[in-house]
Structures are given as structure tokens and as C-alpha cells.
Amino acid sequence: MISVVIITYNRKLLLKDCLNSVLGQNNCPDFEIIVVDNHSSDRTADLIRDNFRERLRLIPCETRLSLAEAKRLGLNACAGDIIAFTDDDCLAGKNWLKEINLTLSRNDFCGGPTLLKDISLPRWWNGSLNWMIGINTLPGVKFPPLGGNAAFRKYVLDRVEKDAPPRELLPYGEDNWRIRKALAAGFSLGINKDMVVYHQIPQKKLTLSFLFQRSAQEGRCLANYDKKTRDIAYNLFSIPANLLRSLFFLDLNRFFRMIVNLSYLINRLKRPKNER
């Protein structure tokens, strides 16, 4: 059986579409859905009770948790020997569960493309920016599948979660950490181009202002979670390196990585000396 884990927070309408996409699968194996409501204030629980009743299991959080903590709650409730993750703003392709089952018949964990849904990218958009809005059209080992489209045999997660990092795990690295850890442990990753989910991206995220804000927020998170002094030097060196690469190779991603570096340094220097 496949257990599908979805973490949600204040996205009840998007969540409804997501759940319908999972429940409407073609030729799918047995599955269950575990929804962890991360202390939503938009009456997400009422929507689930009114529309889905016994078709899924709802786990309400009494307080807001980190993504890692919320996922561990979901994992502890799973009964399946395969555990799949998707996001509350994603739509599963019609054969998503079927393709997961097929891929994991010969691999330990797997992932597939995360594509845009019913929206066009602006003309200035560079493909190197896709990951910043949760898009990965060609996942692989170098650029792993995103957490919203990944599935694991339970024994993989049993092994990986034993070495789970602290509860303050950086939000931007939670999914990548799990996949990297599974690869480091020697588990095989299967990439299936037909194992597709579609990310519902609001138009406001396809703007330069959003990318600036997101990059600055990532830098703040890194500064708050990180305690290694050597990373100050790394980020300081990375600013001119990323600037040059963005200018010479016209790589917008490197420009925004420079914003992350700057934000990291500014916020790190704001911290009291005893916390640096």
C-alpha cells in the first residue's frame, strides 16, 4: 500500500484540488492519504470534514511546526510500505500512484518532474530560476526531484530518519536533505518522467520582486540556523563570484544567489556576538 503524506497550512482551496487529484487516480494500487494540518487558521479542517470525511486521515497540529516536524507526524501515522510526498498546492498526474508503484518495484526511492500548471512564464524568465518556484522539469542525481514529487520505500525512511537533523532544520533544505541522505546511504534512486505532478504557481511569484524577497528570506534563514563561522567567509567570497557569473553567463540564478549571500551576511552580522 502507498501512504500519501501532505502537509498543509492555510491553503484549503488548493488542498481541495490536490486531494481530488490524488483520489482521482487511474489504475492505482491501494493507497491512503495522511493530511497534516499545520495549525491552519482558514478552517482547513472543516473543509476536509465536509468534503472528504472517511477518505483520508487528518492530523491537526495544536501549534505551528517546522516542515520537518510536521512530516515526521505524518510518517508516524503511515501504514503503507511505500510513502509518497506531495504538496498542498500540487496536482498529481492521473497515473502518479501507478508510476510510483512501477518505479519502486526496482528502486528504493523515486521522483519525477514537477511542472507548471496552466500558467506561462514571463519572457525574461531563465530556466535556472525554476527551482525557486518549485519546478524541476528534468530531475536527476545532480538536481534531485523536489519534495513535492518523491516516494520512498518505508525501510529507506526508517534508516534516514534515524539521523534526522534538529527540529530547526532549514525549511529550504528539508526535502533535499532527505534525498541526499538516502543517496549517501547507498539506496537507489529511480527517475520516472511519467511520474508527474503539477505545481500551481500564483502569478505574483513570477516577478522579480518575489525572487528578491525569496532570496532575502533564504539568506535570513541561513543566518538564523547556521552557527559555523567559516560560512561568513564562504558567503563573502561568493558575492563577487556569483556577480561575475551572472554577468558573463547571463545566469539570473547566480544573481539571486548573490542576494542570498548578501542577506546572509547582513543578518549574520546583526546577531549578538555570542551567537555568531
mmCIF file of C-alpha atoms in Angstrom:
data_model
loop_
_atom_site.group_PDB
_atom_site.id
_atom_site.type_symbol
_atom_site.label_atom_id
_atom_site.label_comp_id
_atom_site.label_asym_id
_atom_site.label_seq_id
_atom_site.Cartn_x
_atom_site.Cartn_y
_atom_site.Cartn_z
ATOM 1 C CA MET A 1 0.000 0.000 0.000
ATOM 2 C CA ILE A 2 1.099 3.583 -0.694
ATOM 3 C CA SER A 3 0.726 6.208 2.021
ATOM 4 C CA VAL A 4 0.490 9.731 0.605
ATOM 5 C CA VAL A 5 1.609 12.429 3.071
ATOM 6 C CA ILE A 6 0.532 16.039 2.526
ATOM 7 C CA ILE A 7 1.428 18.923 4.846
ATOM 8 C CA THR A 8 -0.909 21.902 4.592
ATOM 9 C CA TYR A 9 -1.102 25.395 6.005
ATOM 10 C CA ASN A 10 -3.802 27.954 5.079
ATOM 11 C CA ARG A 11 -4.328 26.702 1.532
ATOM 12 C CA LYS A 12 -7.671 24.964 1.832
ATOM 13 C CA LEU A 13 -8.858 25.598 -1.738
ATOM 14 C CA LEU A 14 -5.577 24.467 -3.264
ATOM 15 C CA LEU A 15 -5.594 21.489 -0.895
ATOM 16 C CA LYS A 16 -9.067 20.505 -2.103
ATOM 17 C CA ASP A 17 -7.805 20.394 -5.698
ATOM 18 C CA CYS A 18 -4.740 18.434 -4.589
ATOM 19 C CA LEU A 19 -6.802 15.821 -2.752
ATOM 20 C CA ASN A 20 -9.189 15.407 -5.662
ATOM 21 C CA SER A 21 -6.214 14.803 -7.965
ATOM 22 C CA VAL A 22 -4.920 12.021 -5.706
ATOM 23 C CA LEU A 23 -8.352 10.482 -5.198
ATOM 24 C CA GLY A 24 -8.994 10.535 -8.963
ATOM 25 C CA GLN A 25 -6.033 8.355 -9.961
ATOM 26 C CA ASN A 26 -6.191 5.856 -12.847
ATOM 27 C CA ASN A 27 -5.466 2.154 -12.300
ATOM 28 C CA CYS A 28 -3.843 2.860 -8.959
ATOM 29 C CA PRO A 29 -2.727 0.456 -6.231
ATOM 30 C CA ASP A 30 -4.194 0.555 -2.730
ATOM 31 C CA PHE A 31 -3.405 3.822 -1.018
ATOM 32 C CA GLU A 32 -4.206 6.039 1.943
ATOM 33 C CA ILE A 33 -3.900 9.799 2.382
ATOM 34 C CA ILE A 34 -2.474 11.417 5.508
ATOM 35 C CA VAL A 35 -3.033 15.178 5.784
ATOM 36 C CA VAL A 36 -1.146 17.073 8.482
ATOM 37 C CA ASP A 37 -2.854 20.418 9.106
ATOM 38 C CA ASN A 38 -0.041 22.613 10.405
ATOM 39 C CA HIS A 39 -2.231 24.821 12.616
ATOM 40 C CA SER A 40 -4.158 26.491 9.766
ATOM 41 C CA SER A 41 -6.434 29.419 10.538
ATOM 42 C CA ASP A 42 -8.575 29.192 7.385
ATOM 43 C CA ARG A 43 -10.834 26.316 8.586
ATOM 44 C CA THR A 44 -8.954 23.718 6.593
ATOM 45 C CA ALA A 45 -10.160 21.011 8.976
ATOM 46 C CA ASP A 46 -13.803 21.929 8.308
ATOM 47 C CA LEU A 47 -13.255 21.673 4.557
ATOM 48 C CA ILE A 48 -11.757 18.210 4.956
ATOM 49 C CA ARG A 49 -14.573 17.012 7.203
ATOM 50 C CA ASP A 50 -17.246 18.408 4.872
ATOM 51 C CA ASN A 51 -15.777 17.099 1.626
ATOM 52 C CA PHE A 52 -13.627 14.075 2.326
ATOM 53 C CA ARG A 53 -14.842 12.558 5.597
ATOM 54 C CA GLU A 54 -13.562 8.946 5.759
ATOM 55 C CA ARG A 55 -11.460 9.186 2.589
ATOM 56 C CA LEU A 56 -8.340 10.370 4.400
ATOM 57 C CA ARG A 57 -6.791 10.722 7.826
ATOM 58 C CA LEU A 58 -6.448 14.232 9.240
ATOM 59 C CA ILE A 59 -3.764 15.030 11.819
ATOM 60 C CA PRO A 60 -4.287 18.520 13.312
ATOM 61 C CA CYS A 61 -1.334 20.350 14.879
ATOM 62 C CA GLU A 62 -2.046 22.299 18.051
ATOM 63 C CA THR A 63 0.814 24.714 17.281
ATOM 64 C CA ARG A 64 2.740 25.607 14.127
ATOM 65 C CA LEU A 65 5.557 23.134 13.490
ATOM 66 C CA SER A 66 8.563 23.157 11.223
ATOM 67 C CA LEU A 67 8.148 21.292 7.945
ATOM 68 C CA ALA A 68 10.412 18.526 9.211
ATOM 69 C CA GLU A 69 8.388 18.075 12.409
ATOM 70 C CA ALA A 70 5.086 18.068 10.524
ATOM 71 C CA LYS A 71 6.362 15.437 8.117
ATOM 72 C CA ARG A 72 7.501 13.248 10.987
ATOM 73 C CA LEU A 73 3.970 13.377 12.385
ATOM 74 C CA GLY A 74 2.665 12.212 9.025
ATOM 75 C CA LEU A 75 5.287 9.488 8.741
ATOM 76 C CA ASN A 76 4.417 8.089 12.150
ATOM 77 C CA ALA A 77 0.791 7.672 11.040
ATOM 78 C CA CYS A 78 1.556 5.830 7.785
ATOM 79 C CA ALA A 79 0.539 2.199 7.310
ATOM 80 C CA GLY A 80 1.951 1.717 3.814
ATOM 81 C CA ASP A 81 5.224 0.097 2.770
ATOM 82 C CA ILE A 82 5.641 2.958 0.282
ATOM 83 C CA ILE A 83 5.446 6.588 1.421
ATOM 84 C CA ALA A 84 4.875 9.338 -1.137
ATOM 85 C CA PHE A 85 5.019 13.075 -0.605
ATOM 86 C CA THR A 86 3.295 15.864 -2.454
ATOM 87 C CA ASP A 87 2.497 19.471 -1.585
ATOM 88 C CA ASP A 88 -0.866 21.047 -0.865
ATOM 89 C CA ASP A 89 -0.520 23.314 -3.915
ATOM 90 C CA CYS A 90 0.299 20.474 -6.325
ATOM 91 C CA LEU A 91 -1.889 18.355 -8.591
ATOM 92 C CA ALA A 92 -0.944 14.720 -9.095
ATOM 93 C CA GLY A 93 -0.909 13.453 -12.675
ATOM 94 C CA LYS A 94 -3.567 10.861 -13.475
ATOM 95 C CA ASN A 95 -1.100 7.953 -13.282
ATOM 96 C CA TRP A 96 1.049 9.282 -10.438
ATOM 97 C CA LEU A 97 0.474 6.445 -7.962
ATOM 98 C CA LYS A 98 0.667 3.797 -10.684
ATOM 99 C CA GLU A 99 4.041 5.152 -11.823
ATOM 100 C CA ILE A 100 5.328 5.314 -8.240
ATOM 101 C CA ASN A 101 4.415 1.671 -7.724
ATOM 102 C CA LEU A 102 6.090 0.699 -11.005
ATOM 103 C CA THR A 103 9.298 2.609 -10.296
ATOM 104 C CA LEU A 104 9.644 1.283 -6.752
ATOM 105 C CA SER A 105 9.350 -2.294 -7.965
ATOM 106 C CA ARG A 106 13.027 -1.900 -8.967
ATOM 107 C CA ASN A 107 14.301 1.048 -6.881
ATOM 108 C CA ASP A 108 14.443 2.091 -3.239
ATOM 109 C CA PHE A 109 13.085 5.601 -3.760
ATOM 110 C CA CYS A 110 11.991 7.662 -6.721
ATOM 111 C CA GLY A 111 10.941 11.012 -8.078
ATOM 112 C CA GLY A 112 9.624 12.649 -11.197
ATOM 113 C CA PRO A 113 9.134 16.025 -12.876
ATOM 114 C CA THR A 114 7.337 18.883 -11.173
ATOM 115 C CA LEU A 115 5.804 21.051 -13.886
ATOM 116 C CA LEU A 116 3.857 24.288 -14.163
ATOM 117 C CA LYS A 117 0.068 24.151 -14.283
ATOM 118 C CA ASP A 118 -1.915 26.480 -16.577
ATOM 119 C CA ILE A 119 0.443 29.434 -16.427
ATOM 120 C CA SER A 120 3.044 30.926 -18.764
ATOM 121 C CA LEU A 121 6.470 32.102 -17.681
ATOM 122 C CA PRO A 122 7.428 35.733 -18.406
ATOM 123 C CA ARG A 123 9.652 36.312 -21.423
ATOM 124 C CA TRP A 124 12.632 37.278 -19.287
ATOM 125 C CA TRP A 125 12.476 34.074 -17.256
ATOM 126 C CA ASN A 126 15.571 31.875 -17.194
ATOM 127 C CA GLY A 127 15.235 28.122 -16.633
ATOM 128 C CA SER A 128 17.876 28.295 -13.893
ATOM 129 C CA LEU A 129 15.251 30.039 -11.732
ATOM 130 C CA ASN A 130 12.752 27.161 -11.877
ATOM 131 C CA TRP A 131 13.811 25.644 -8.567
ATOM 132 C CA MET A 132 12.991 28.921 -6.787
ATOM 133 C CA ILE A 133 9.293 28.421 -7.544
ATOM 134 C CA GLY A 134 9.259 24.650 -7.066
ATOM 135 C CA ILE A 135 9.688 23.498 -10.675
ATOM 136 C CA ASN A 136 12.021 20.714 -11.823
ATOM 137 C CA THR A 137 11.425 19.501 -15.367
ATOM 138 C CA LEU A 138 14.419 17.132 -15.591
ATOM 139 C CA PRO A 139 15.180 15.673 -12.146
ATOM 140 C CA GLY A 140 18.259 13.528 -11.627
ATOM 141 C CA VAL A 141 21.050 12.858 -9.156
ATOM 142 C CA LYS A 142 22.740 16.255 -9.644
ATOM 143 C CA PHE A 143 19.448 18.152 -9.353
ATOM 144 C CA PRO A 144 17.274 15.790 -7.289
ATOM 145 C CA PRO A 145 13.496 15.616 -7.600
ATOM 146 C CA LEU A 146 11.608 18.079 -5.452
ATOM 147 C CA GLY A 147 9.964 17.022 -2.219
ATOM 148 C CA GLY A 148 6.506 17.543 -3.699
ATOM 149 C CA ASN A 149 7.094 14.611 -6.043
ATOM 150 C CA ALA A 150 9.088 11.943 -4.247
ATOM 151 C CA ALA A 151 8.317 8.485 -2.864
ATOM 152 C CA PHE A 152 10.283 6.096 -0.673
ATOM 153 C CA ARG A 153 10.162 2.511 0.428
ATOM 154 C CA LYS A 154 9.463 2.624 4.148
ATOM 155 C CA TYR A 155 12.770 0.969 5.043
ATOM 156 C CA VAL A 156 14.603 3.885 3.393
ATOM 157 C CA LEU A 157 12.872 6.441 5.592
ATOM 158 C CA ASP A 158 13.334 4.242 8.673
ATOM 159 C CA ARG A 159 17.064 4.407 8.018
ATOM 160 C CA VAL A 160 17.235 8.063 7.021
ATOM 161 C CA GLU A 161 15.030 9.462 9.783
ATOM 162 C CA LYS A 162 17.247 7.890 12.452
ATOM 163 C CA ASP A 163 19.795 10.574 11.607
ATOM 164 C CA ALA A 164 17.231 13.356 11.328
ATOM 165 C CA PRO A 165 18.697 16.808 11.964
ATOM 166 C CA PRO A 166 17.465 19.107 14.747
ATOM 167 C CA ARG A 167 13.918 20.407 14.748
ATOM 168 C CA GLU A 168 15.203 23.763 13.497
ATOM 169 C CA LEU A 169 16.037 22.175 10.126
ATOM 170 C CA LEU A 170 16.289 24.847 7.468
ATOM 171 C CA PRO A 171 12.949 24.974 5.594
ATOM 172 C CA TYR A 172 14.606 25.355 2.184
ATOM 173 C CA GLY A 173 16.723 22.229 2.654
ATOM 174 C CA GLU A 174 14.324 19.768 4.280
ATOM 175 C CA ASP A 175 13.376 17.764 1.186
ATOM 176 C CA ASN A 176 16.824 17.895 -0.367
ATOM 177 C CA TRP A 177 18.352 16.643 2.883
ATOM 178 C CA ARG A 178 16.189 13.512 2.852
ATOM 179 C CA ILE A 179 17.066 12.637 -0.745
ATOM 180 C CA ARG A 180 20.797 13.340 -0.306
ATOM 181 C CA LYS A 181 20.844 11.229 2.849
ATOM 182 C CA ALA A 182 19.188 8.286 1.073
ATOM 183 C CA LEU A 183 21.715 8.504 -1.771
ATOM 184 C CA ALA A 184 24.625 8.672 0.694
ATOM 185 C CA ALA A 185 23.290 5.541 2.403
ATOM 186 C CA GLY A 186 23.531 3.658 -0.895
ATOM 187 C CA PHE A 187 19.825 3.438 -1.757
ATOM 188 C CA SER A 188 18.932 3.504 -5.450
ATOM 189 C CA LEU A 189 17.064 6.473 -6.907
ATOM 190 C CA GLY A 190 14.675 5.873 -9.795
ATOM 191 C CA ILE A 191 13.672 8.793 -12.029
ATOM 192 C CA ASN A 192 10.403 8.340 -13.898
ATOM 193 C CA LYS A 193 9.477 11.037 -16.423
ATOM 194 C CA ASP A 194 5.844 9.839 -16.317
ATOM 195 C CA MET A 195 5.585 10.293 -12.539
ATOM 196 C CA VAL A 196 4.359 13.882 -12.882
ATOM 197 C CA VAL A 197 2.890 16.455 -10.550
ATOM 198 C CA TYR A 198 1.852 19.989 -11.481
ATOM 199 C CA HIS A 199 2.679 22.930 -9.235
ATOM 200 C CA GLN A 200 0.004 25.604 -9.058
ATOM 201 C CA ILE A 201 2.086 28.796 -9.017
ATOM 202 C CA PRO A 202 0.362 32.144 -8.428
ATOM 203 C CA GLN A 203 1.282 34.849 -10.921
ATOM 204 C CA LYS A 204 2.795 37.018 -8.166
ATOM 205 C CA LYS A 205 5.644 34.507 -7.779
ATOM 206 C CA LEU A 206 6.707 35.058 -11.377
ATOM 207 C CA THR A 207 8.028 38.533 -10.643
ATOM 208 C CA LEU A 208 11.434 39.984 -9.883
ATOM 209 C CA SER A 209 10.138 41.390 -6.597
ATOM 210 C CA PHE A 210 9.118 37.915 -5.384
ATOM 211 C CA LEU A 211 12.501 36.455 -6.331
ATOM 212 C CA PHE A 212 14.248 39.257 -4.416
ATOM 213 C CA GLN A 213 12.059 38.618 -1.352
ATOM 214 C CA ARG A 214 12.518 34.866 -1.529
ATOM 215 C CA SER A 215 16.302 35.180 -1.847
ATOM 216 C CA ALA A 216 16.493 37.627 1.064
ATOM 217 C CA GLN A 217 14.343 35.296 3.171
ATOM 218 C CA GLU A 218 16.596 32.341 2.380
ATOM 219 C CA GLY A 219 19.622 34.347 3.473
ATOM 220 C CA ARG A 220 17.864 35.248 6.749
ATOM 221 C CA CYS A 221 17.030 31.591 7.375
ATOM 222 C CA LEU A 222 20.611 30.513 6.733
ATOM 223 C CA ALA A 223 21.910 33.171 9.115
ATOM 224 C CA ASN A 224 19.482 32.148 11.850
ATOM 225 C CA TYR A 225 20.094 28.402 11.609
ATOM 226 C CA ASP A 226 23.794 28.309 10.872
ATOM 227 C CA LYS A 227 26.448 28.536 13.585
ATOM 228 C CA LYS A 228 29.596 27.840 11.530
ATOM 229 C CA THR A 229 31.907 30.863 11.356
ATOM 230 C CA ARG A 230 33.560 29.584 8.161
ATOM 231 C CA ASP A 231 30.334 30.265 6.259
ATOM 232 C CA ILE A 232 30.825 34.005 6.724
ATOM 233 C CA ALA A 233 33.988 33.770 4.609
ATOM 234 C CA TYR A 234 32.260 31.488 2.106
ATOM 235 C CA ASN A 235 29.375 33.910 1.552
ATOM 236 C CA LEU A 236 31.721 36.890 1.403
ATOM 237 C CA PHE A 237 33.742 35.188 -1.342
ATOM 238 C CA SER A 238 30.590 34.056 -3.161
ATOM 239 C CA ILE A 239 29.253 37.594 -3.694
ATOM 240 C CA PRO A 240 31.788 38.651 -6.373
ATOM 241 C CA ALA A 241 31.906 35.100 -7.786
ATOM 242 C CA ASN A 242 28.139 34.980 -8.302
ATOM 243 C CA LEU A 243 28.075 38.545 -9.639
ATOM 244 C CA LEU A 244 30.685 37.733 -12.287
ATOM 245 C CA ARG A 245 28.930 34.511 -13.290
ATOM 246 C CA SER A 246 25.600 36.320 -13.577
ATOM 247 C CA LEU A 247 27.168 38.992 -15.825
ATOM 248 C CA PHE A 248 29.338 36.799 -18.042
ATOM 249 C CA PHE A 249 26.946 33.867 -18.405
ATOM 250 C CA LEU A 250 23.681 35.851 -18.116
ATOM 251 C CA ASP A 251 22.637 33.450 -15.364
ATOM 252 C CA LEU A 252 19.853 35.089 -13.344
ATOM 253 C CA ASN A 253 20.041 32.312 -10.782
ATOM 254 C CA ARG A 254 23.584 33.417 -9.841
ATOM 255 C CA PHE A 255 22.392 36.983 -9.408
ATOM 256 C CA PHE A 256 19.784 35.871 -6.880
ATOM 257 C CA ARG A 257 22.316 33.579 -5.177
ATOM 258 C CA MET A 258 24.314 36.794 -4.643
ATOM 259 C CA ILE A 259 21.231 38.290 -2.930
ATOM 260 C CA VAL A 260 21.151 35.219 -0.665
ATOM 261 C CA ASN A 261 24.835 35.737 0.170
ATOM 262 C CA LEU A 262 24.286 39.423 0.975
ATOM 263 C CA SER A 263 21.229 38.720 3.084
ATOM 264 C CA TYR A 264 23.117 36.012 4.962
ATOM 265 C CA LEU A 265 26.000 38.344 5.805
ATOM 266 C CA ILE A 266 23.761 41.241 6.850
ATOM 267 C CA ASN A 267 21.632 39.076 9.122
ATOM 268 C CA ARG A 268 24.589 37.150 10.497
ATOM 269 C CA LEU A 269 26.327 40.376 11.498
ATOM 270 C CA LYS A 270 23.144 41.563 13.221
ATOM 271 C CA ARG A 271 23.274 38.596 15.594
ATOM 272 C CA PRO A 272 24.797 39.132 19.040
ATOM 273 C CA LYS A 273 28.494 38.213 19.179
ATOM 274 C CA ASN A 274 27.838 35.265 21.475
ATOM 275 C CA GLU A 275 25.520 33.741 18.862
ATOM 276 C CA ARG A 276 27.823 34.112 15.850
#
